[in-house]
Tab-separated table of C-alpha atoms and ligand atoms in Angstrom:
chain	number	residue	atom	x	y	z
G	1	MET	CA	0.134	-0.074	-0.089
G	2	VAL	CA	1.371	3.208	-0.998
G	3	ILE	CA	0.922	5.876	1.782
G	4	TRP	CA	3.455	8.420	1.092
G	5	SER	CA	4.876	9.945	-2.107
G	6	VAL	CA	8.138	12.024	-1.655
G	7	PRO	CA	7.236	15.521	-1.425
G	8	GLU	CA	8.463	17.994	-4.103
G	9	ASN	CA	10.838	19.792	-1.834
G	10	PHE	CA	12.254	16.654	-0.513
G	11	ASN	CA	15.948	16.874	-1.838
G	12	PRO	CA	18.561	14.942	0.254
G	13	SER	CA	21.019	17.767	-0.158
G	14	PRO	CA	24.605	16.942	1.457
G	15	MET	CA	24.381	17.407	5.219
G	16	GLU	CA	26.944	18.129	7.436
G	17	THR	CA	27.271	17.049	11.373
G	18	TYR	CA	26.913	19.914	13.702
G	19	GLN	CA	26.998	19.876	17.483
G	20	ASP	CA	24.499	21.493	19.884
G	21	ASN	CA	25.705	23.311	22.914
G	22	GLN	CA	25.591	19.914	24.998
G	23	GLY	CA	27.713	18.128	22.360
G	24	LEU	CA	24.874	16.000	20.684
G	25	GLU	CA	25.449	15.585	17.047
G	26	TYR	CA	22.724	16.325	14.373
G	27	SER	CA	22.633	16.151	10.644
G	28	ALA	CA	21.462	19.196	8.989
G	29	SER	CA	21.814	21.837	6.414
G	30	SER	CA	23.211	24.624	8.406
G	31	SER	CA	23.996	25.422	11.929
G	32	ARG	CA	21.022	27.429	12.071
G	33	SER	CA	18.817	24.442	11.905
G	34	ILE	CA	20.500	23.136	15.462
G	35	GLU	CA	19.847	26.538	17.133
G	36	GLN	CA	16.142	25.990	15.635
G	37	PHE	CA	15.996	22.509	17.029
G	38	GLY	CA	17.387	23.553	20.387
G	39	LYS	CA	14.584	26.034	20.877
G	40	LEU	CA	12.105	23.327	19.681
G	41	ILE	CA	13.521	20.903	22.394
G	42	SER	CA	12.862	23.716	24.658
G	43	SER	CA	9.487	24.230	24.038
G	44	PHE	CA	8.650	20.435	24.139
G	45	MET	CA	10.116	20.056	27.513
G	46	GLY	CA	7.978	23.237	28.774
G	47	TYR	CA	4.849	22.107	27.116
G	48	LYS	CA	4.954	25.468	25.197
G	49	PRO	CA	2.315	26.416	22.766
G	50	ASP	CA	4.818	27.228	19.734
G	51	ILE	CA	6.047	23.703	19.440
G	52	GLY	CA	3.998	23.193	16.342
G	53	ALA	CA	5.254	26.559	14.839
G	54	ARG	CA	8.939	26.023	15.721
G	55	LEU	CA	8.897	22.446	13.788
G	56	LYS	CA	7.205	24.082	11.005
G	57	ALA	CA	9.705	26.889	10.724
G	58	LEU	CA	12.618	24.308	11.111
G	59	LEU	CA	11.428	21.982	8.499
G	60	LYS	CA	10.694	24.886	6.200
G	61	GLU	CA	14.551	25.742	6.247
G	62	ASP	CA	15.657	22.314	6.475
G	63	PRO	CA	12.953	19.979	5.036
G	64	ASN	CA	15.465	17.031	5.233
G	65	MET	CA	16.895	17.211	8.618
G	66	PRO	CA	16.603	13.683	10.097
G	67	MET	CA	15.976	14.754	13.794
G	68	GLY	CA	13.579	17.373	12.525
G	69	LEU	CA	11.628	14.547	10.593
G	70	CYS	CA	11.657	12.341	13.405
G	71	MET	CA	10.317	14.709	15.796
G	72	LYS	CA	7.654	15.766	13.651
G	73	GLY	CA	6.601	11.738	13.654
G	74	TYR	CA	6.914	11.519	17.274
G	75	LEU	CA	4.805	14.491	17.877
G	76	ALA	CA	2.249	12.912	15.660
G	77	LYS	CA	2.374	9.992	17.701
G	78	MET	CA	1.927	11.674	20.703
G	79	MET	CA	-1.409	13.211	19.704
G	80	GLY	CA	-2.775	9.590	19.336
G	81	LEU	CA	-5.137	10.449	16.421
G	82	LYS	CA	-5.538	7.692	13.729
G	83	GLY	CA	-4.865	10.200	10.903
G	84	LEU	CA	-1.798	11.578	12.596
G	85	HIS	CA	-0.564	7.864	12.889
G	86	GLN	CA	-0.529	7.659	9.106
G	87	ARG	CA	1.532	10.769	9.040
G	88	ALA	CA	4.072	9.345	11.233
G	89	LEU	CA	4.217	6.155	9.161
G	90	ALA	CA	4.821	8.316	6.110
G	91	ILE	CA	7.456	9.953	7.925
G	92	VAL	CA	9.352	6.606	8.660
G	93	GLU	CA	8.978	5.497	5.069
G	94	THR	CA	10.726	8.796	4.083
G	95	LEU	CA	13.406	8.518	6.578
G	96	ASN	CA	14.045	5.027	5.735
G	97	GLY	CA	13.876	5.492	2.063
G	98	ASN	CA	16.678	8.034	1.849
G	99	THR	CA	20.139	7.562	2.411
G	100	PHE	CA	21.554	10.309	4.570
G	101	ASN	CA	25.176	10.765	4.044
G	102	ASN	CA	26.393	11.194	7.614
G	103	LEU	CA	23.447	9.903	9.750
G	104	GLY	CA	24.904	9.705	13.224
G	105	HIS	CA	24.146	6.914	15.743
G	106	ARG	CA	21.826	8.624	17.866
G	107	GLU	CA	19.698	9.710	14.911
G	108	SER	CA	19.641	6.308	13.508
G	109	LEU	CA	18.391	4.848	16.946
G	110	HIS	CA	15.569	7.508	16.961
G	111	ILE	CA	14.430	6.545	13.595
G	112	LYS	CA	14.285	3.010	14.760
G	113	ALA	CA	12.324	3.964	17.745
G	114	LEU	CA	9.816	5.982	15.604
G	115	GLU	CA	9.431	2.935	13.434
G	116	ALA	CA	8.816	0.601	16.500
G	117	TRP	CA	6.398	3.096	17.977
G	118	CYS	CA	4.541	3.066	14.575
G	119	ALA	CA	4.416	-0.484	14.697
G	120	GLY	CA	2.928	-0.368	17.934
G	121	ASN	CA	5.604	-2.283	19.696
G	122	LEU	CA	5.907	-0.093	22.745
G	123	GLU	CA	8.536	-2.530	24.633
G	124	LYS	CA	10.836	-2.072	21.858
G	125	THR	CA	10.428	1.512	21.267
G	126	ALA	CA	11.202	2.346	25.017
G	127	ASP	CA	14.034	-0.071	25.049
G	128	ILE	CA	15.647	2.019	22.055
G	129	TRP	CA	15.152	5.189	23.754
G	130	GLU	CA	16.818	3.729	27.007
G	131	GLU	CA	19.650	2.550	24.524
G	132	ILE	CA	20.094	6.263	23.477
G	133	LEU	CA	20.117	7.369	27.195
G	134	LEU	CA	22.927	4.968	27.887
G	135	HIS	CA	25.059	6.605	25.298
G	136	TYR	CA	23.429	10.241	25.449
G	137	PRO	CA	22.017	10.812	28.955
G	138	HIS	CA	21.229	14.396	27.816
G	139	ASP	CA	19.091	13.404	24.928
G	140	CYS	CA	15.829	15.120	26.215
G	141	ILE	CA	13.767	13.710	23.266
G	142	ALA	CA	14.860	9.906	24.354
G	143	LEU	CA	14.434	11.127	28.138
G	144	ARG	CA	10.768	12.523	27.830
G	145	LEU	CA	9.432	10.252	25.222
G	146	ALA	CA	10.897	6.916	27.316
G	147	TYR	CA	9.182	8.676	30.091
G	148	PHE	CA	5.887	9.217	28.343
G	149	ASN	CA	5.997	5.539	27.307
G	150	HIS	CA	6.868	4.276	30.838
G	151	PHE	CA	3.813	6.325	32.154
G	152	TYR	CA	1.612	4.406	29.829
G	153	SER	CA	2.964	1.282	30.918
G	154	GLY	CA	1.510	1.803	34.337
G	155	ASP	CA	4.530	1.071	36.286
G	156	GLY	CA	5.990	4.323	37.893
G	157	ARG	CA	9.230	2.473	38.887
G	158	ARG	CA	10.184	2.391	35.128
G	159	MET	CA	9.797	6.212	35.049
G	160	ARG	CA	11.725	6.800	38.450
G	161	ASP	CA	14.507	4.336	37.429
G	162	SER	CA	14.750	5.779	33.707
G	163	LEU	CA	15.573	9.284	35.531
G	164	MET	CA	17.739	7.692	38.148
G	165	ARG	CA	19.960	6.350	35.661
G	166	VAL	CA	20.539	9.703	33.856
G	167	PHE	CA	19.993	12.213	36.785
G	168	PRO	CA	23.746	12.292	38.008
G	169	PHE	CA	24.834	13.276	34.712
G	170	TRP	CA	23.111	16.578	34.568
G	171	ASP	CA	24.387	19.545	35.727
G	172	PRO	CA	22.298	22.190	37.512
G	173	ALA	CA	23.595	24.728	35.144
G	174	HIS	CA	22.168	23.055	31.878
G	175	PRO	CA	19.068	24.876	30.573
G	176	HIS	CA	16.899	21.837	30.645
G	177	TYR	CA	17.888	20.685	34.515
G	178	GLY	CA	14.718	21.990	36.011
G	179	TYR	CA	12.510	20.090	33.550
G	180	VAL	CA	14.588	16.923	34.337
G	181	LEU	CA	13.987	17.691	38.029
G	182	GLY	CA	10.196	17.988	37.486
G	183	LEU	CA	10.365	14.553	35.556
G	184	TYR	CA	11.792	12.890	38.258
G	185	SER	CA	9.590	14.511	40.711
G	186	PHE	CA	6.475	12.994	39.581
G	187	ALA	CA	8.138	9.695	38.959
G	188	LEU	CA	8.901	9.838	42.687
G	189	GLU	CA	5.361	10.611	43.474
G	190	GLU	CA	4.078	7.744	41.670
G	191	CYS	CA	6.260	5.649	43.688
G	192	ARG	CA	4.985	7.082	46.739
G	193	GLU	CA	8.245	8.706	47.741
G	194	PHE	CA	6.434	12.059	48.459
G	195	ALA	CA	9.136	13.660	50.575
G	196	LEU	CA	11.713	13.608	47.728
G	197	ALA	CA	9.275	14.143	45.011
G	198	GLU	CA	7.796	17.394	46.602
G	199	ARG	CA	11.414	18.622	47.256
G	200	TYR	CA	12.439	18.040	43.551
G	201	GLY	CA	9.398	19.395	42.173
G	202	ARG	CA	9.604	22.767	44.339
G	203	GLU	CA	13.147	23.019	43.249
G	204	ALA	CA	11.944	22.743	39.637
G	205	VAL	CA	9.203	25.375	40.178
G	206	ALA	CA	11.929	27.792	41.720
G	207	ILE	CA	14.009	27.536	38.690
G	208	ASN	CA	11.052	27.969	36.356
G	209	PRO	CA	7.465	28.765	37.541
G	210	GLU	CA	6.170	28.438	34.220
G	211	ASP	CA	7.481	24.618	34.142
G	212	ALA	CA	3.692	23.273	34.314
G	213	TRP	CA	4.862	19.517	34.706
G	214	SER	CA	6.966	20.266	37.882
G	215	VAL	CA	3.911	22.492	39.329
G	216	HIS	CA	1.765	19.338	38.494
G	217	ALA	CA	4.123	16.892	40.095
G	218	VAL	CA	3.836	18.580	43.457
G	219	ALA	CA	0.092	18.853	42.997
G	220	HIS	CA	0.037	15.128	42.935
G	221	VAL	CA	1.874	14.927	46.048
G	222	MET	CA	-0.674	17.064	47.520
G	223	GLU	CA	-3.450	14.870	45.937
G	224	SER	CA	-1.909	11.714	47.366
G	225	GLN	CA	-1.458	13.226	50.586
G	226	GLU	CA	-4.807	14.607	50.798
G	227	ARG	CA	-3.587	18.333	51.186
G	228	HIS	CA	-6.874	19.650	49.369
G	229	GLN	CA	-6.716	23.162	50.338
G	230	GLU	CA	-3.097	23.504	50.001
G	231	GLY	CA	-3.378	21.829	46.570
G	232	ILE	CA	-5.809	24.542	45.392
G	233	ASP	CA	-3.628	27.202	46.890
G	234	TRP	CA	-0.514	25.794	45.165
G	235	ILE	CA	-2.220	25.406	41.771
G	236	VAL	CA	-4.138	28.903	41.939
G	237	GLY	CA	-1.150	30.660	43.397
G	238	LEU	CA	1.134	29.591	40.359
G	239	GLU	CA	-1.488	29.994	37.589
G	240	PRO	CA	-0.200	33.167	35.986
G	241	HIS	CA	2.841	31.191	35.376
G	242	TRP	CA	1.808	27.754	34.249
G	243	SER	CA	-1.178	28.687	32.571
G	244	LYS	CA	1.005	29.942	29.455
G	245	VAL	CA	1.791	26.333	28.249
G	246	ASN	CA	-0.489	24.447	25.783
G	247	ASN	CA	-3.282	22.474	26.648
G	248	PHE	CA	-1.682	20.480	29.220
G	249	ARG	CA	-2.662	23.362	31.304
G	250	PHE	CA	-6.241	21.945	31.532
G	251	HIS	CA	-4.868	18.992	33.315
G	252	LEU	CA	-3.849	21.203	35.943
G	253	TYR	CA	-7.288	22.814	36.286
G	254	TRP	CA	-8.298	18.928	36.514
G	255	HIS	CA	-6.313	18.630	39.329
G	256	GLN	CA	-7.611	21.706	40.853
G	257	CYS	CA	-11.212	20.069	40.449
G	258	LEU	CA	-10.228	16.937	42.272
G	259	PHE	CA	-9.252	19.304	45.286
G	260	HIS	CA	-12.546	21.084	45.123
G	261	LEU	CA	-14.532	17.608	44.788
G	262	GLU	CA	-13.076	16.371	48.022
G	263	ARG	CA	-14.101	19.907	49.841
G	264	GLY	CA	-17.496	19.457	48.307
G	265	GLU	CA	-16.997	22.470	46.126
G	266	TYR	CA	-18.904	21.110	43.135
G	267	GLU	CA	-20.088	24.534	41.974
G	268	SER	CA	-16.352	25.357	41.679
G	269	ALA	CA	-15.538	22.123	39.657
G	270	LEU	CA	-18.416	22.616	37.346
G	271	ASP	CA	-17.298	26.217	36.515
G	272	ILE	CA	-13.833	24.975	35.741
G	273	HIS	CA	-15.139	22.235	33.557
G	274	ASP	CA	-17.316	24.529	31.714
G	275	ARG	CA	-14.939	27.663	31.334
G	276	LEU	CA	-11.667	25.583	30.927
G	277	LEU	CA	-11.486	21.734	30.417
G	278	VAL	CA	-14.055	21.885	27.477
G	279	SER	CA	-12.937	25.174	26.026
G	280	ASP	CA	-10.510	23.744	23.286
G	281	LEU	CA	-12.064	20.207	22.430
G	282	ASP	CA	-11.414	21.053	18.634
G	283	SER	CA	-8.023	20.864	18.915
G	284	ASP	CA	-8.186	17.163	19.570
G	285	PHE	CA	-5.699	16.923	22.449
G	286	TYR	CA	-6.494	13.526	23.798
G	287	LEU	CA	-5.879	14.493	27.458
G	288	ASP	CA	-8.706	17.093	27.327
G	289	LEU	CA	-11.528	14.467	26.747
G	290	CYS	CA	-9.895	12.236	29.591
G	291	ASN	CA	-9.843	15.058	31.899
G	292	ALA	CA	-13.351	16.166	31.211
G	293	ALA	CA	-14.754	12.461	30.997
G	294	SER	CA	-13.042	11.815	34.319
G	295	LEU	CA	-14.268	14.804	36.110
G	296	LEU	CA	-17.892	14.287	35.142
G	297	TRP	CA	-17.997	10.737	36.171
G	298	ARG	CA	-16.519	11.576	39.373
G	299	LEU	CA	-18.973	14.389	39.803
G	300	GLU	CA	-21.787	11.720	39.283
G	301	LEU	CA	-20.316	9.446	41.625
G	302	HIS	CA	-20.458	12.318	44.053
G	303	GLY	CA	-24.319	12.644	43.414
G	304	ILE	CA	-24.203	15.823	41.412
G	305	ASP	CA	-26.249	16.357	38.588
G	306	ILE	CA	-24.227	17.498	35.623
G	307	GLY	CA	-27.024	18.127	33.198
G	308	GLU	CA	-26.255	17.646	29.570
G	309	ARG	CA	-22.671	18.058	29.930
G	310	TRP	CA	-21.728	14.449	28.424
G	311	GLN	CA	-23.365	15.625	25.208
G	312	VAL	CA	-20.843	18.571	25.002
G	313	LEU	CA	-18.132	15.796	24.859
G	314	LEU	CA	-19.809	13.466	22.571
G	315	GLU	CA	-18.571	14.806	19.223
G	316	ALA	CA	-15.014	14.808	20.257
G	317	ALA	CA	-15.176	11.538	21.540
G	318	LYS	CA	-16.726	10.075	18.425
G	319	ARG	CA	-13.722	11.529	16.402
G	320	ARG	CA	-11.420	9.059	18.401
G	321	ILE	CA	-13.580	5.928	17.982
G	322	GLU	CA	-10.938	4.644	15.591
G	323	ASP	CA	-7.822	5.461	17.700
G	324	ARG	CA	-5.747	2.585	18.327
G	325	ASP	CA	-2.823	4.349	20.527
G	326	LEU	CA	-3.643	4.257	24.362
G	327	VAL	CA	-6.020	2.148	25.932
G	328	PHE	CA	-6.208	4.529	28.742
G	329	ALA	CA	-7.397	7.240	26.538
G	330	SER	CA	-9.679	4.913	24.558
G	331	LEU	CA	-11.474	4.081	27.620
G	332	HIS	CA	-12.191	7.674	28.651
G	333	TYR	CA	-13.725	8.120	25.112
G	334	LEU	CA	-15.945	5.168	25.752
G	335	MET	CA	-17.095	6.719	28.875
G	336	VAL	CA	-18.187	9.540	26.953
G	337	LEU	CA	-20.174	7.607	24.292
G	338	ALA	CA	-21.592	5.317	27.132
G	339	ALA	CA	-22.635	7.947	29.387
G	340	ALA	CA	-24.137	10.022	26.438
G	341	GLY	CA	-26.171	7.137	25.349
G	342	ASP	CA	-24.835	6.843	22.143
G	343	HIS	CA	-25.388	2.953	21.673
G	344	GLN	CA	-24.397	2.892	18.109
G	345	SER	CA	-20.727	4.459	18.688
G	346	VAL	CA	-20.403	2.370	21.427
G	347	ASN	CA	-20.907	-0.643	19.585
G	348	SER	CA	-18.614	0.544	16.989
G	349	MET	CA	-15.968	1.317	19.636
G	350	MET	CA	-16.188	-1.985	21.022
G	351	ASP	CA	-15.916	-3.592	17.785
G	352	GLY	CA	-12.638	-1.620	17.196
G	353	PHE	CA	-11.442	-2.799	20.552
G	354	ARG	CA	-11.911	-6.568	19.728
G	355	GLN	CA	-9.909	-5.800	16.562
G	356	TRP	CA	-7.380	-4.020	18.827
G	357	VAL	CA	-6.928	-7.050	20.686
G	358	ASP	CA	-6.413	-9.312	17.817
G	359	SER	CA	-3.643	-6.867	16.648
G	360	GLY	CA	-1.077	-8.052	19.109
G	361	ASP	CA	0.808	-4.842	19.454
G	362	THR	CA	1.501	-3.519	22.863
G	363	GLN	CA	-1.625	-1.862	23.925
G	364	GLY	CA	-3.762	-4.353	22.035
G	365	GLN	CA	-2.138	-6.763	24.635
G	366	VAL	CA	-3.173	-4.289	27.476
G	367	MET	CA	-6.753	-4.271	25.833
G	368	HIS	CA	-6.899	-7.891	26.172
G	369	GLN	CA	-5.524	-8.166	29.685
G	370	VAL	CA	-7.862	-5.664	31.311
G	371	GLY	CA	-9.172	-2.971	28.691
G	372	MET	CA	-12.033	-5.132	27.412
G	373	THR	CA	-13.171	-5.926	31.189
G	374	LEU	CA	-12.952	-2.261	31.965
G	375	ALA	CA	-15.088	-1.326	28.918
G	376	ASN	CA	-17.640	-3.855	29.560
G	377	ALA	CA	-17.769	-2.517	33.069
G	378	LEU	CA	-18.377	1.040	31.976
G	379	ILE	CA	-21.090	-0.058	29.618
G	380	ASP	CA	-22.667	-2.073	32.365
G	381	ILE	CA	-22.763	0.629	34.750
G	382	ARG	CA	-24.438	3.073	32.241
G	383	GLN	CA	-26.902	0.510	31.148
G	384	GLY	CA	-27.926	-0.413	34.466
G	385	ARG	CA	-25.998	-3.804	35.439
G	386	PRO	CA	-24.299	-2.898	38.435
G	387	ASP	CA	-23.912	-6.369	39.408
G	388	ARG	CA	-21.783	-7.311	36.358
G	389	ALA	CA	-19.872	-4.119	36.616
G	390	PHE	CA	-18.924	-4.835	40.232
G	391	GLN	CA	-18.044	-8.534	39.142
G	392	SER	CA	-15.694	-7.043	36.257
G	393	LEU	CA	-14.057	-4.421	38.354
G	394	THR	CA	-13.287	-6.468	41.442
G	395	GLY	CA	-11.852	-9.105	39.176
G	396	ILE	CA	-9.282	-6.921	37.573
G	397	ARG	CA	-8.753	-4.393	40.135
G	398	TYR	CA	-5.103	-5.164	40.809
G	399	MET	CA	-4.329	-5.073	37.050
G	400	VAL	CA	-5.951	-1.777	36.246
G	401	ASP	CA	-2.375	-0.161	36.584
G	402	LEU	CA	-1.692	-1.783	33.268
G	403	ILE	CA	-3.578	0.776	31.328
G	404	GLY	CA	-1.091	3.686	32.432
G	405	GLY	CA	-1.861	7.100	33.623
G	406	SER	CA	-1.435	8.111	37.101
G	407	ILE	CA	-2.438	6.892	40.541
G	408	ALA	CA	-4.977	9.640	40.747
G	409	GLN	CA	-6.355	9.260	37.279
G	410	ARG	CA	-6.881	5.496	37.709
G	411	ASP	CA	-8.268	5.970	41.155
G	412	LEU	CA	-11.585	6.532	39.168
G	413	PHE	CA	-11.854	2.901	38.470
G	414	ASN	CA	-11.632	2.148	42.412
G	415	MET	CA	-14.414	4.797	42.856
G	416	MET	CA	-16.563	2.957	40.167
G	417	CYS	CA	-15.937	-0.459	41.820
G	418	LEU	CA	-17.164	0.842	45.340
G	419	ASP	CA	-20.150	2.473	43.840
G	420	ALA	CA	-21.163	-0.492	41.717
G	421	ALA	CA	-20.904	-2.498	44.960
G	422	GLY	CA	-23.324	-0.534	46.645
G	423	GLN	CA	-25.552	-0.335	43.166
G	424	ALA	CA	-25.431	-4.030	43.224
G	425	CYS	CA	-26.557	-4.210	46.927
G	426	GLN	CA	-23.049	-6.117	47.651
G	427	HIS	CA	-23.145	-4.445	51.122
G	428	LEU	CA	-20.371	-6.622	52.714
G	429	ALA	CA	-18.143	-5.931	49.858
G	430	MET	CA	-18.963	-2.137	49.916
G	431	ARG	CA	-18.041	-2.155	53.741
G	432	ALA	CA	-14.714	-3.694	52.983
G	433	LEU	CA	-13.909	-1.420	50.070
G	434	GLY	CA	-15.008	1.486	52.238
G	435	ALA	CA	-12.924	0.501	55.016
G	436	GLU	CA	-9.840	0.154	52.596
G	437	ARG	CA	-10.581	3.377	51.182
G	438	THR	CA	-10.925	5.477	54.378
G	439	THR	CA	-7.783	3.641	55.658
G	440	PHE	CA	-5.950	4.784	52.515
G	441	ARG	CA	-7.536	8.215	52.101
G	442	PRO	CA	-8.765	9.118	55.679
G	443	HIS	CA	-9.508	12.800	54.812
G	444	SER	CA	-12.062	11.586	51.947
G	445	ARG	CA	-15.439	12.700	52.897
G	446	TRP	CA	-16.793	10.729	49.860
G	447	ALA	CA	-15.198	7.635	51.132
G	448	TRP	CA	-16.455	8.135	54.663
G	449	LEU	CA	-19.925	8.641	53.575
G	450	ARG	CA	-19.854	5.509	51.246
G	451	TYR	CA	-18.323	3.472	54.211
G	452	ALA	CA	-21.116	4.889	56.565
G	453	GLN	CA	-23.834	3.625	54.093
G	454	ALA	CA	-22.268	0.196	53.846
G	455	LEU	CA	-22.080	-0.158	57.578
G	456	GLN	CA	-25.643	0.954	57.963
G	457	HIS	CA	-26.717	-1.611	55.478
G	458	ALA	CA	-24.919	-4.179	57.594
G	459	GLN	CA	-26.764	-3.152	60.583
G	460	ASP	CA	-23.459	-2.005	62.349
G	461	GLN	CA	-25.270	1.292	63.446
G	462	VAL	CA	-22.650	2.324	65.938
G	463	ARG	CA	-19.673	2.306	63.357
G	464	ALA	CA	-22.079	3.844	60.760
G	465	LYS	CA	-22.749	6.728	63.101
G	466	GLU	CA	-19.097	6.933	63.748
G	467	ALA	CA	-18.601	6.961	59.940
G	468	PHE	CA	-20.956	9.698	59.379
G	469	ASP	CA	-20.055	11.821	61.993
G	470	HIS	CA	-16.531	11.689	60.782
G	471	ALA	CA	-17.639	12.774	57.350
G	472	SER	CA	-19.495	15.665	58.757
G	473	ARG	CA	-16.405	16.724	60.702
G	474	LEU	CA	-14.300	16.484	57.619
G	475	TYR	CA	-16.906	18.917	55.991
G	476	SER	CA	-16.798	21.271	58.784
G	477	ASP	CA	-12.962	21.122	58.908
G	478	PHE	CA	-13.000	22.043	55.118
G	479	HIS	CA	-15.195	25.014	55.760
G	480	ASN	CA	-13.876	26.412	58.871
U	501	LIG	FE1	-1.735	14.472	36.713
């Protein structure tokens, strides 16, 4: 199948090898390309909104620069859209179909990584990026993309250990040192090493308060430690800085909403949803829909009437039915379709999921291991079969990590499981899950209320009263 024709301006003119100011070598037409590439990497590390414009300007001047093309493919893959996957595939064909006269070792590995990513072999892709980091620990692209990949493997240790392997080689004077600290900080948080995570995150923010990832890493620590008001103050206090980044900023607003939910400030969460989270769905940034879907589902679990808000997300979710990149993201799209009651789209997406399982690619295997079960549970919840949903969710609850994302993001499935237990009148299971959740999250009013209800159903009136009282005290504490 021909999916790519060589563009008219593709002329593999002789290239020279240039070094950037960190000693990394690039094949390029001129030293100016290296300067431009350096600025592109800074934007990439900082989630700046000018990433696309910088790449475009670079490739306009140096259309054959291998790392420029490779970066274009990487960014296309990061968007997770089916159409952009085709664009990345085309770039691989271009890079492999042309002989560059002096392609370096690092560049060759990047091209192989892009090829493996396009083939859906994420293990191999991550291995190649890690191999790059063995030789070139300052390669920000390999570092950031390996991290992204490890994040969606669902094992925070992979992120943390990847950072540990390169961190000693980073000098604080390096212009991207703060970004690396922030990556390290969040990885530590996902490994529940909160003290060091917060220290590194705060250090990174002190270097650059516009570093949204680092602000986010500290917000995660506060979420994990249930420091709700402090979390709001942290995010809001730094908002003039981090809100300059691309759509990743909406994920920080999502975090703010999580804190509001725990404090029972539902109007604040709804306001942020309406004003911000859904303000740029047309850009098709995959995380926007994940944020909004995750928030709406949680609001409903809190008993809040969200009106017609699922319908607001529907068209954007329908555009992602054929995506085959991340099980985590696709499950969030399915949440929207199922909650909006679009049965035809739900069926289409489930047909696609079954094909994904058969594909055998890395995420297809995740879909096989847990994705299909979670998908069926979501549909069962929305279609009034909480007993089946509960059985599904309890059966795989210790495997949900495989879909990746953060602990905070995946916590929604724990909440669904507890709620489904109640809906299915599995009161002993609900009591057990409530006991577990109130132990793990002792400042969660939602957890205490659910636990109290389960105790009441189990005729344990004394403990039920204590749990209700505890929930009331938490509410008073929040608002005094
Ligand atoms: Fe997050």
